[in-house]
Coordinates of C-alpha atoms and ligand atoms in Angstrom, one line a residue:
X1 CA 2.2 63.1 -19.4
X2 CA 5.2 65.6 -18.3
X3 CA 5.0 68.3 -16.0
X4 CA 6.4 71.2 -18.1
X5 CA 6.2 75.2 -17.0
X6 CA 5.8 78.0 -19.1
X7 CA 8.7 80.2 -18.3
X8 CA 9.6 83.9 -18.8
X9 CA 12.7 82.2 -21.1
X10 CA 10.2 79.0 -22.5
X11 CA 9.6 75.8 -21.7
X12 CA 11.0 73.5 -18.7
X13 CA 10.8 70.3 -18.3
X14 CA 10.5 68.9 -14.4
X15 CA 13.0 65.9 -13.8
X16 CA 12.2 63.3 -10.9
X17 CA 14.6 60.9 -9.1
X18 CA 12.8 58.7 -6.1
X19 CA 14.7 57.2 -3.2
X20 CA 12.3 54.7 -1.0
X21 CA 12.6 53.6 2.1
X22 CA 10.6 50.4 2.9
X23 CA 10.2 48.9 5.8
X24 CA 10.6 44.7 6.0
X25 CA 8.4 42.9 7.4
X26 CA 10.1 40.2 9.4
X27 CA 9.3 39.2 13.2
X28 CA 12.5 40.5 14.1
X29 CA 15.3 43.5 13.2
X30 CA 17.8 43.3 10.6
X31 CA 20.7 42.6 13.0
X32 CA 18.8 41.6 16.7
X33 CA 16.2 39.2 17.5
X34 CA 14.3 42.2 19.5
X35 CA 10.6 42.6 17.5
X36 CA 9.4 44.7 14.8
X37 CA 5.9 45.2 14.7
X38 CA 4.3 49.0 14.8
X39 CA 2.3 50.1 17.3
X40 CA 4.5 48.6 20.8
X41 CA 4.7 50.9 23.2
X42 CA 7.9 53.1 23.8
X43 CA 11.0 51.2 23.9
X44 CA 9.4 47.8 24.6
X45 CA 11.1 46.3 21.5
X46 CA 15.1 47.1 22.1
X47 CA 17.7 44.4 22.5
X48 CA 20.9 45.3 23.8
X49 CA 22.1 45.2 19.9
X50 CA 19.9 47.8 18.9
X51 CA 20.7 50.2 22.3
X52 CA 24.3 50.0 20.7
X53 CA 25.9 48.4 24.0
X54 CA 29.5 48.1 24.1
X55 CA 30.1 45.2 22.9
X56 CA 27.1 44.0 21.1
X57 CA 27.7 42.0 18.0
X58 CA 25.3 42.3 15.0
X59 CA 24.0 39.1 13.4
X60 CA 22.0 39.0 10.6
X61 CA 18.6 38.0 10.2
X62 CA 18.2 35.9 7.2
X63 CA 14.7 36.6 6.9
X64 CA 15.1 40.3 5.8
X65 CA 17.9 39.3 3.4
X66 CA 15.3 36.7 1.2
X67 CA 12.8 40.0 1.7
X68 CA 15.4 41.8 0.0
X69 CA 16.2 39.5 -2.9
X70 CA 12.1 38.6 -3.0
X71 CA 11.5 42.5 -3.5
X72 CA 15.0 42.3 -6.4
X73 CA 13.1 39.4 -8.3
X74 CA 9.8 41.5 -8.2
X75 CA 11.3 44.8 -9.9
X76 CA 13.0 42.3 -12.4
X77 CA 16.4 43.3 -11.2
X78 CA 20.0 41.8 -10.3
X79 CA 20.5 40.2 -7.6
X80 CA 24.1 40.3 -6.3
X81 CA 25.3 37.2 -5.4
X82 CA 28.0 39.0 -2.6
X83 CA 27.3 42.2 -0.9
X84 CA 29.2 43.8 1.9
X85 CA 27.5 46.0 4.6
X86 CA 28.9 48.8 5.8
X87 CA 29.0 51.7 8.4
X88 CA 27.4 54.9 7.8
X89 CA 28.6 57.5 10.2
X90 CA 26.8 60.5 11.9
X91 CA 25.7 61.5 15.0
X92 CA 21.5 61.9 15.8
X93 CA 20.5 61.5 19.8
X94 CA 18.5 58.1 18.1
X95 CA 21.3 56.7 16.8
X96 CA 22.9 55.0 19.5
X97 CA 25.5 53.4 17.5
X98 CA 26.5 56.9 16.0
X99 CA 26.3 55.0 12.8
X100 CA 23.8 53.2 10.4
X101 CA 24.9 50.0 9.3
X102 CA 24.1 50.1 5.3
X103 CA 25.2 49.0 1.9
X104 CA 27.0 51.3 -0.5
X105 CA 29.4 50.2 -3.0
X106 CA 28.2 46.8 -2.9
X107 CA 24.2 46.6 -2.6
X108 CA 22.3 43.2 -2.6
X109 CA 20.3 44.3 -5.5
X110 CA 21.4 46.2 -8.7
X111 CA 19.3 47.7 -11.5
X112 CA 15.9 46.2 -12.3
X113 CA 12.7 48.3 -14.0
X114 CA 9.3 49.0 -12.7
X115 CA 6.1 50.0 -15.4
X116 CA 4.3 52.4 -14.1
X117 CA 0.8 53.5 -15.7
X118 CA -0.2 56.5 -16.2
X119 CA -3.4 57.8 -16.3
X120 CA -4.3 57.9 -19.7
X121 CA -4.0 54.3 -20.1
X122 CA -0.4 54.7 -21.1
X123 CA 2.6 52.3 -19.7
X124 CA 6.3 53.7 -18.9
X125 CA 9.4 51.8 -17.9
X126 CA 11.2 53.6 -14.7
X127 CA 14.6 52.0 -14.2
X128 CA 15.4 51.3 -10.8
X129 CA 19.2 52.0 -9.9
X130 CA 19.4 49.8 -6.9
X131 CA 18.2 48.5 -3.5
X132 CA 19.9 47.9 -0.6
X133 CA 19.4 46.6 3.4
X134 CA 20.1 49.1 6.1
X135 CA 18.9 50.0 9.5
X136 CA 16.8 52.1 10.9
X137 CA 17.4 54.7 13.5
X138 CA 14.7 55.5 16.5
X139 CA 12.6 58.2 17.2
X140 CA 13.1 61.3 18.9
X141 CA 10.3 62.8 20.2
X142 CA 9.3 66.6 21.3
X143 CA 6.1 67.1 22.2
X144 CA 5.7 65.3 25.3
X145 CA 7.5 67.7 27.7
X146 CA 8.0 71.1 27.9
X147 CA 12.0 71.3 28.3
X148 CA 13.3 67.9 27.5
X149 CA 13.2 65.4 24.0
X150 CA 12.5 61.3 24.6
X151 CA 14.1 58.4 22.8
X152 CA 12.2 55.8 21.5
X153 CA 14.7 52.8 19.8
X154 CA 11.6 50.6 19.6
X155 CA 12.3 51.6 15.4
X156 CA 16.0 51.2 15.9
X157 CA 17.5 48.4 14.0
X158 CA 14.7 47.5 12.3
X159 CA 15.2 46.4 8.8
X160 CA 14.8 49.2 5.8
X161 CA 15.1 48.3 1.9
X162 CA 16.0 51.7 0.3
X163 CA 14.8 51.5 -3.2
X164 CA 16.6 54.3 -5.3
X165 CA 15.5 55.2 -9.0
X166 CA 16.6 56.5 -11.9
X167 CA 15.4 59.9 -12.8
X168 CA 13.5 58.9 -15.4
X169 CA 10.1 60.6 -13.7
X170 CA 9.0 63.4 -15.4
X171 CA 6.6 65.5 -13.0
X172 CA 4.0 65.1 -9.9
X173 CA 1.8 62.6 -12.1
X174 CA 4.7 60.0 -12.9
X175 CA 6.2 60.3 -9.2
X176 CA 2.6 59.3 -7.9
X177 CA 2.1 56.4 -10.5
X178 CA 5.7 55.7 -9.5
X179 CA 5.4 55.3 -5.9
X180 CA 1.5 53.5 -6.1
X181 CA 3.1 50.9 -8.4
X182 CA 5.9 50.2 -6.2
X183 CA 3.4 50.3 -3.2
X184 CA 1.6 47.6 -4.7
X185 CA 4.6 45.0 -6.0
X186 CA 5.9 45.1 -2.2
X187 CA 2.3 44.7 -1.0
X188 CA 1.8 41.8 -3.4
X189 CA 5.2 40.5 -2.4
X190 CA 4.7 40.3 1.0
X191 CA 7.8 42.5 1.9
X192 CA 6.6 45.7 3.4
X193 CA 3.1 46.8 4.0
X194 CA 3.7 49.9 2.3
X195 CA 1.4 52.1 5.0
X196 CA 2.6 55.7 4.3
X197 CA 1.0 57.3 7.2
X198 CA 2.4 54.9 9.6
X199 CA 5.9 55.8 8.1
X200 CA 6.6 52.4 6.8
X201 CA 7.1 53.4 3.4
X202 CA 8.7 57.0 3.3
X203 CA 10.0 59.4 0.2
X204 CA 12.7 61.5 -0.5
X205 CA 11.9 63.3 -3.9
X206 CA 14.8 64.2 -5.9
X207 CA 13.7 67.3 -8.3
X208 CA 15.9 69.2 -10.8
X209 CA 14.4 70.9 -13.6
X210 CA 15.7 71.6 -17.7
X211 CA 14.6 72.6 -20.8
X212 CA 13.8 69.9 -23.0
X213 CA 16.9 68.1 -24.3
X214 CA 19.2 69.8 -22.5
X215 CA 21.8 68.4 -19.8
X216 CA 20.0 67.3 -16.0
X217 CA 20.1 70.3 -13.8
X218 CA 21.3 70.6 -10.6
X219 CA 18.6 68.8 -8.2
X220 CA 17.5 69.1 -4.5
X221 CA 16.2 66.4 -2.5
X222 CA 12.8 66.6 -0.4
X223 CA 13.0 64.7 3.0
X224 CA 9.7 63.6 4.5
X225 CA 7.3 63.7 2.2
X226 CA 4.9 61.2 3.7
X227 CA 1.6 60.9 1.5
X228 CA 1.1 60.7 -2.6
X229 CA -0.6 64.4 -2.0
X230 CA 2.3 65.3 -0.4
X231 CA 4.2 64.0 -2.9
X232 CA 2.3 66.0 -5.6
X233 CA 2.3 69.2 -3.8
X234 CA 6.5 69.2 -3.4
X235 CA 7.2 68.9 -6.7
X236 CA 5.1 71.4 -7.6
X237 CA 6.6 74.2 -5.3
X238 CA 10.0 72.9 -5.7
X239 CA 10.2 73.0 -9.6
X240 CA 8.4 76.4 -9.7
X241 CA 11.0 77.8 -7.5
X242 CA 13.7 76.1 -9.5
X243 CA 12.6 77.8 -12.6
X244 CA 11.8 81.1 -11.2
X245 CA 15.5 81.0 -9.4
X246 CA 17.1 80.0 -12.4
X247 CA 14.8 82.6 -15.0
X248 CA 16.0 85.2 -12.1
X249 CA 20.2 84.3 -12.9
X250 CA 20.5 83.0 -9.5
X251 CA 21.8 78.8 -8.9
X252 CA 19.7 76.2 -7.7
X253 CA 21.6 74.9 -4.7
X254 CA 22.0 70.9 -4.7
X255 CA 20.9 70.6 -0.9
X256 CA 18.0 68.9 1.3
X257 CA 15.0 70.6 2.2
X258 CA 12.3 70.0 3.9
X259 CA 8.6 70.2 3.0
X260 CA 6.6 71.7 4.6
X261 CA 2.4 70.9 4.4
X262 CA 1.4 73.7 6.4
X263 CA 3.3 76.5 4.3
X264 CA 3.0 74.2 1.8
X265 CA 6.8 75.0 0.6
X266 CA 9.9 73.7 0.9
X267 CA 12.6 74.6 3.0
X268 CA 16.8 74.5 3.3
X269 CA 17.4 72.0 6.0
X270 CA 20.9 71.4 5.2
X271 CA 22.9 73.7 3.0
X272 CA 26.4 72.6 1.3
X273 CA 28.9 73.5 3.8
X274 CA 26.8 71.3 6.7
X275 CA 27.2 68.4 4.0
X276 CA 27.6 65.0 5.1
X277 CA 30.7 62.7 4.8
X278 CA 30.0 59.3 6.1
X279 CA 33.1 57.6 6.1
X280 CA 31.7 54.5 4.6
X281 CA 33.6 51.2 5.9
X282 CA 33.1 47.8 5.8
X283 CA 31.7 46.9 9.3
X284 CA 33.9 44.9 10.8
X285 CA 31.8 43.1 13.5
X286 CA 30.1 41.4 9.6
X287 CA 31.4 39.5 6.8
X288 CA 30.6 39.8 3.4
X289 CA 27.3 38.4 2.5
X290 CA 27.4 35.8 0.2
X291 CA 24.0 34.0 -1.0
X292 CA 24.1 30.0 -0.8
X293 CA 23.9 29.0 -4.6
X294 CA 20.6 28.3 -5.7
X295 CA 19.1 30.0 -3.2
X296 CA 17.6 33.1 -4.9
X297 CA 16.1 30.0 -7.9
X298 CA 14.4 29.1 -4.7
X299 CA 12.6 32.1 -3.6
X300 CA 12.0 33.1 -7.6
X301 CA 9.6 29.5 -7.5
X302 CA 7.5 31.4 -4.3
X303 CA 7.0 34.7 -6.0
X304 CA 3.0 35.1 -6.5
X305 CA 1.4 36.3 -9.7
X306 CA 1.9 40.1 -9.6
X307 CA 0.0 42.9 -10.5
X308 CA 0.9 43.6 -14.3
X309 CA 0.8 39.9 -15.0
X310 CA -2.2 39.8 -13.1
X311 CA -3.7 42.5 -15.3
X312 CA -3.0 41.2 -18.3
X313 CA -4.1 37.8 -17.6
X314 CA -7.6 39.0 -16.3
X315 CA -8.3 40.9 -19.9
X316 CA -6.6 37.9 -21.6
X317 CA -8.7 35.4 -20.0
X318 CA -11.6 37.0 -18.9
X319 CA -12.0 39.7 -21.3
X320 CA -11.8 42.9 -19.4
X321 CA -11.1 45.9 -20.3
X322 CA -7.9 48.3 -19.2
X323 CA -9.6 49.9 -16.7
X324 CA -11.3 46.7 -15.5
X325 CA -8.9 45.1 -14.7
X326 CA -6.7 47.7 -13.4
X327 CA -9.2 48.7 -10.9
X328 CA -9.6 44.8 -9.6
X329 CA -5.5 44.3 -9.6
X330 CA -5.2 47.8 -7.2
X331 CA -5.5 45.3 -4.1
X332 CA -4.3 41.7 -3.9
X333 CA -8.1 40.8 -1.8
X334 CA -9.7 42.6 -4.3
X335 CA -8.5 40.5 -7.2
X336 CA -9.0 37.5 -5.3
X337 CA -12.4 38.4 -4.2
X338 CA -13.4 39.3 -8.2
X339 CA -11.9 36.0 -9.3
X340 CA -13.9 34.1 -6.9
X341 CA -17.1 36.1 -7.7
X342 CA -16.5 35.0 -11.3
X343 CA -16.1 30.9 -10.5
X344 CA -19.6 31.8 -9.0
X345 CA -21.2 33.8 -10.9
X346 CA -20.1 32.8 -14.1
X347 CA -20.0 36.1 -16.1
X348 CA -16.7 38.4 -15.7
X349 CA -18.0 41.3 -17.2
X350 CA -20.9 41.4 -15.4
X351 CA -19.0 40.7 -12.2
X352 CA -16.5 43.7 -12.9
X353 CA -19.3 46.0 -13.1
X354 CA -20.7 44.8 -10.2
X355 CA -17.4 44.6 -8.0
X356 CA -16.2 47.9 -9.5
X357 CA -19.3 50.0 -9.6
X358 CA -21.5 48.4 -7.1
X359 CA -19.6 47.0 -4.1
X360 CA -17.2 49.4 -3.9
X361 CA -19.2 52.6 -4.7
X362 CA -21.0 51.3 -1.4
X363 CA -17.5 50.5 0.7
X364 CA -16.2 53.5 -0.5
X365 CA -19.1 55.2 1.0
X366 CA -19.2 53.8 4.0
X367 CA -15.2 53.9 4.3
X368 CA -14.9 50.4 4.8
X369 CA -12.5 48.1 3.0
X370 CA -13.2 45.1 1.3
X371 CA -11.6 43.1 4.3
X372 CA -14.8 43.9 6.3
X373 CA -17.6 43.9 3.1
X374 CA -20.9 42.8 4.4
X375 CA -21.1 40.9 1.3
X376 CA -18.8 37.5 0.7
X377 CA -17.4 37.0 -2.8
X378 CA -19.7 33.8 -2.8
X379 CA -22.9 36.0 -2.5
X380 CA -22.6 38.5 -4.7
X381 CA -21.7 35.4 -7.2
X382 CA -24.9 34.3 -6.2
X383 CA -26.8 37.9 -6.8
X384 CA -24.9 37.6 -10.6
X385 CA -26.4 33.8 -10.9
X386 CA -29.9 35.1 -10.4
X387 CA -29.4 37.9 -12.6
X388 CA -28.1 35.5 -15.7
X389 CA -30.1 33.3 -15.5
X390 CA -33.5 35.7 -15.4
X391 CA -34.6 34.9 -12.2
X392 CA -34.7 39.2 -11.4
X393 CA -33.9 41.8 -13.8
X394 CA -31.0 44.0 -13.7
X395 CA -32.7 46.7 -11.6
X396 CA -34.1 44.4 -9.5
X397 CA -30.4 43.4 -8.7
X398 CA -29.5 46.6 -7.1
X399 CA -32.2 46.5 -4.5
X400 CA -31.2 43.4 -3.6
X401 CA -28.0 44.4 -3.6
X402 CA -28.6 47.1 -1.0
X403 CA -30.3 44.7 1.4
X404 CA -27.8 41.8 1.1
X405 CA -25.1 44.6 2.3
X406 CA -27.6 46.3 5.0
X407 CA -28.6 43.0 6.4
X408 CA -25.5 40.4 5.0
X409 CA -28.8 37.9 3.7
X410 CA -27.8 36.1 0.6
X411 CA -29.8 37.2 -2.8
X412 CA -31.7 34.1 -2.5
X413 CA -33.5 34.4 0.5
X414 CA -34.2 38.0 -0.3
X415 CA -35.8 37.6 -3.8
X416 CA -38.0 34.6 -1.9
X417 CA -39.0 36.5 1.1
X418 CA -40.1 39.8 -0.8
X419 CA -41.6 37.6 -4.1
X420 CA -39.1 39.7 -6.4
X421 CA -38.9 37.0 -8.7
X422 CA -39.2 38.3 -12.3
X423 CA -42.1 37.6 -14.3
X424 CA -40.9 35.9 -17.3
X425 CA -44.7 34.3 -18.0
X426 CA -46.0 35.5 -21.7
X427 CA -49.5 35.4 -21.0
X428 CA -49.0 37.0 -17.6
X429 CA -46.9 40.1 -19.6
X430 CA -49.5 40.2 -21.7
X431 CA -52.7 40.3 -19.7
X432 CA -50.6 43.4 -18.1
X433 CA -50.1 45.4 -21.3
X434 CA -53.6 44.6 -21.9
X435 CA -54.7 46.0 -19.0
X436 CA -52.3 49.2 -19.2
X437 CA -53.4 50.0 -23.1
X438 CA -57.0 49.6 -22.2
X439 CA -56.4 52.6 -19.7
X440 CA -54.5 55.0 -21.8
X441 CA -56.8 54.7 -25.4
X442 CA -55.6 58.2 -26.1
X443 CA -52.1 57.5 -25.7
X444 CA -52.6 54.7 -27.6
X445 CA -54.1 56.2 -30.9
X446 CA -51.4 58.9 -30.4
X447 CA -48.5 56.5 -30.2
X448 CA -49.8 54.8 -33.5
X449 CA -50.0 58.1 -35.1
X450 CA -46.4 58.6 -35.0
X451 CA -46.0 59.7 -31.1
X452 CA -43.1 57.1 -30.8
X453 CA -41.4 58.6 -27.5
X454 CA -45.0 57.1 -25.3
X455 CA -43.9 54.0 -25.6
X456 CA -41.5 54.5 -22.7
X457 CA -44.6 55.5 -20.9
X458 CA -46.1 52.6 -21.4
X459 CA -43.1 50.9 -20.4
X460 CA -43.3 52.7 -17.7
X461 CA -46.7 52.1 -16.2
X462 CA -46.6 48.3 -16.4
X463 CA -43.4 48.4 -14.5
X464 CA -45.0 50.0 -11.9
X465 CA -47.9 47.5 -11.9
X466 CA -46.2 44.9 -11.6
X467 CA -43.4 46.3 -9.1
X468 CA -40.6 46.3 -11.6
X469 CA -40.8 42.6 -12.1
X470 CA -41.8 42.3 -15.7
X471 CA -38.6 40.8 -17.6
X472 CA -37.4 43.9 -19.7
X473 CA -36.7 42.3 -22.7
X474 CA -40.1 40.4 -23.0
X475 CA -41.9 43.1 -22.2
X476 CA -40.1 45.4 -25.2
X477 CA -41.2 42.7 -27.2
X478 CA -44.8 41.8 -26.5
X479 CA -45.5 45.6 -25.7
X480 CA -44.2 45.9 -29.5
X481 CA -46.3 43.8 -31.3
X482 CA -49.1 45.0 -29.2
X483 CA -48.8 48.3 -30.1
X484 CA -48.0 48.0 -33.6
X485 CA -51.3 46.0 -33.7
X486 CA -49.3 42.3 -34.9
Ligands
ADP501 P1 22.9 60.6 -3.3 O1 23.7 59.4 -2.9 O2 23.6 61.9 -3.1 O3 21.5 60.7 -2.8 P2 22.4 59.4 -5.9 O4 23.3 59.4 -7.1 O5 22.3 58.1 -5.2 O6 22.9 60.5 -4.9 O7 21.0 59.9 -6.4 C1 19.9 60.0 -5.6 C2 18.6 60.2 -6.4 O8 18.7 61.4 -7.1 C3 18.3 59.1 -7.4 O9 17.0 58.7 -7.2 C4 18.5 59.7 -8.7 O10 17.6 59.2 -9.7 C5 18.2 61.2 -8.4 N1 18.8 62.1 -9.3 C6 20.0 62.2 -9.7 N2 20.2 63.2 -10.6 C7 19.0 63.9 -10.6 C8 18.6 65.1 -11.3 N3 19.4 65.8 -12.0 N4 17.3 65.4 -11.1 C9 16.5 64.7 -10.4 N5 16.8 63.6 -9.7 C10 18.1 63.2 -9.9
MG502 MG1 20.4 59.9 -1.3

């Protein structure tokens, strides 16, 4: 599932390195107790820690550090039993400090491996190179007056896990699957709610291009790319240029750009010779971090069920298919609420279908999520009972369907109160075909002279006498041996 372009000089093959930066969730910041929630109004959440007054010590917040290793266990990687933090060192007007405390030599977590899936059912193993703890920096903002910029710190401090990969992505199609599975393992873990738009997941996209076998080319890295489309639509520029600079004898410059949505390109934001040098240290104010022994055993025990486990034990054990089940395991609720459907309804298939095609086809419609569904997991388990065990047909179902969601009644009542109940009574079927053939005789001596295709007409017309209710199979039967004169 590569990207590759057709060159002037053959083919190239687009390369793909991802560095993630994910937001913890914790009450409070990696190094203050000020809070950490989104949405506080300007500068309401700054301790003097995170306004960088002389002075101020950081201590650390144990709470993001078991996030971190929680997040290691998840992507099946190393966790480091010492790490060291250490300073960062630039100047930006919301970076009080004038540095970032990080980890670079000595990260919490080392390699681990993520499976992404690709879209034509396929599984790939990305490696991941490392995460590590760092802070935040705040917020400058532009638009609010026409000469002068305002600080906000309220993000200042707060605890990121940047969560670099190997490049083993090869195009737009593997970066998305990348970043959606790694969306999903922190949402399922608990350790960052992964919201792009709200910029508490963000992307830098590393992209260097090759032909096939070759050495990795010289890359450039894509700041800000802040949506999946986004995502798609930089890699897409940035390896087309790549190949047309390279086709052209010119060198791709390993720099950071910038994209750019409403040009859609990208652009130089900083070239070589503005290049950062950090001057990593240890921070002094902090020791090394060392994890209490047994410690990470003890958050491994907490770890929930996640989503590739999940999806293989829902087409182990209830015998979904691939796409069943990968649909259900997108969303933590939405597996739960199938799973409960099921200890209801009794019939997992069925209840996919339902769930998948049904419920959210009408969400989806509506834009809702399945937080706010008009219909509990418990009814539409009771919707599936009545369908299994004949009480309405099939068809029937979706009616009901659509006025348990317009009006939140359960199936039950509804099939009562508007006498949907499905005939299942022989004779009753029976006096109906009767009825139905003794109106049509021509259709009838033309369907025993070989006009096979009327039966569906007759099929048909006692539906519609009897409102749908006739049970389908009992009515292919009977209408059978009527016609065929048993
Ligand atoms: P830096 O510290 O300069 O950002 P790293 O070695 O940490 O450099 O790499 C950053 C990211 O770049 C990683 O995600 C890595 O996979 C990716 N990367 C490295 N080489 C390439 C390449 N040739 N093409 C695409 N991505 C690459
Ligand atoms: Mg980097």
């Amino acid at each position: 599932m590569a990207d590759l372009i057709q060159g002037e000089t053959g083919t190239w093959e687009v390369v793909i390195g991802m560095e993630v930066h994910a937001q913890v969730i914790a009450n409070t910041k990696l190094f203050s107790n000020a809070g950490a929630t989104f949405g506080a109004a300007q500068n309401e959440q700054v301790s003097m820690v995170d306004a960088a007054m002389p002075g101020m010590l950081p201590v650390l917040n144990e709470k993001c550090v078991e996030q971190a290793i929680r997040t290691g266990l998840g992507l099946n990687a190393q966790i480091n039993e010492t790490s060291v933090f250490e300073r960062k060192n630039y100047f930006y007007p919301d970076l009080p400090q004038g540095y970032q405390i990080s980890q670079f030599q000595h990260p919490i977590v080392g390699k681990g491996v993520i499976e992404i899936d690709l879209p034509d059912g396929a599984t790939k193993e990305i490696g991941i190179t490392r995460l590590h703890l760092e802070q935040d920096a705040g917020k400058s903002i532009h638009d609010q007056h026409p000469t002068k910029s305002y600080v906000d710190l309220n993000r200042s401090g707060c605890a990121l896990m940047e969560i670099v990969s190997e490049p083993d992505l090869r195009g737009a199609e593997e970066a998305t699957a990348y970043l959606s599975k790694l969306r999903m393992i922190l949402r399922y873990l608990g350790t960052c709610d992964g919201n792009m738009e709200e910029g508490s997941m963000r992307a830098d996209v590393n992209v260097s291009v090759r032909k096939p076998g070759d050495a990795y080319g010289t890359r450039a890295e894509i700041k800000n790319v802040n949506s999946l489309k986004a995502v798609q639509q930089a890699i897409h520029f940035e390896s087309q240029r790549q190949v047309t600079l390279i086709e052209e004898g010119k060198p791709v410059i390993q720099e950071t750009r910038l994209w750019d949505p409403d040009k859609q390109e990208t652009r130089s934001m900083r070239s070589k010779e503005e290049a950062h040098d950090y001057r990593y240290f240890p921070d002094p104010d902090l020791l090394p971090l060392k994890l209490r022994s047994g410690w990470v055993d003890e958050i491994r025990q907490t770890l929930p069920e996640l989503p590739d486990q999940k999806k293989h034990r829902f087409m182990k054990e209830h015998g979904l298919s691939l796409y069943d089940a990968t649909v259900l395991i997108a969303e933590k609720i939405r597996a739960a609420y199938f799973e409960t459907v099921v200890e209801t309804g009794k019939d997992a298939k069925l209840t996919a279908n339902w769930v998948i095609n049904e419920l959210l086809g009408a969400l989806n419609k509506d834009g809702k999520s399945l937080a706010d569904s008009p219909v509990s997991a418990a009814d539409l388990g009771g919707l599936i009972s009545l369908i299994k065990d004949d009480t309405i047909s099939g068809k029937i179902a979706k009616d009901v369907f659509a006025e348990m969601y317009a009006t939140g009644k359960q199936a039950a009542t509804i099939v009562e109160e508007k006498g949907l109940r499905q005939v299942t009574d022989i004779a009753e079927i029976e006096a109906m075909i009767e009825s139905v053939l003794a109106e049509h005789p021509d259709n009838v001596q033309a369907y025993r002279a070989g006009k096979d295709k009327l039966f569906g007409f007759f099929v048909g017309q006692i539906m519609k006498k009897t409102g749908g209710k006739a049970n389908p199979g009992m009515l292919n039967t009977l209408l059978k041996e009527k016609l065929d004169g048993k």
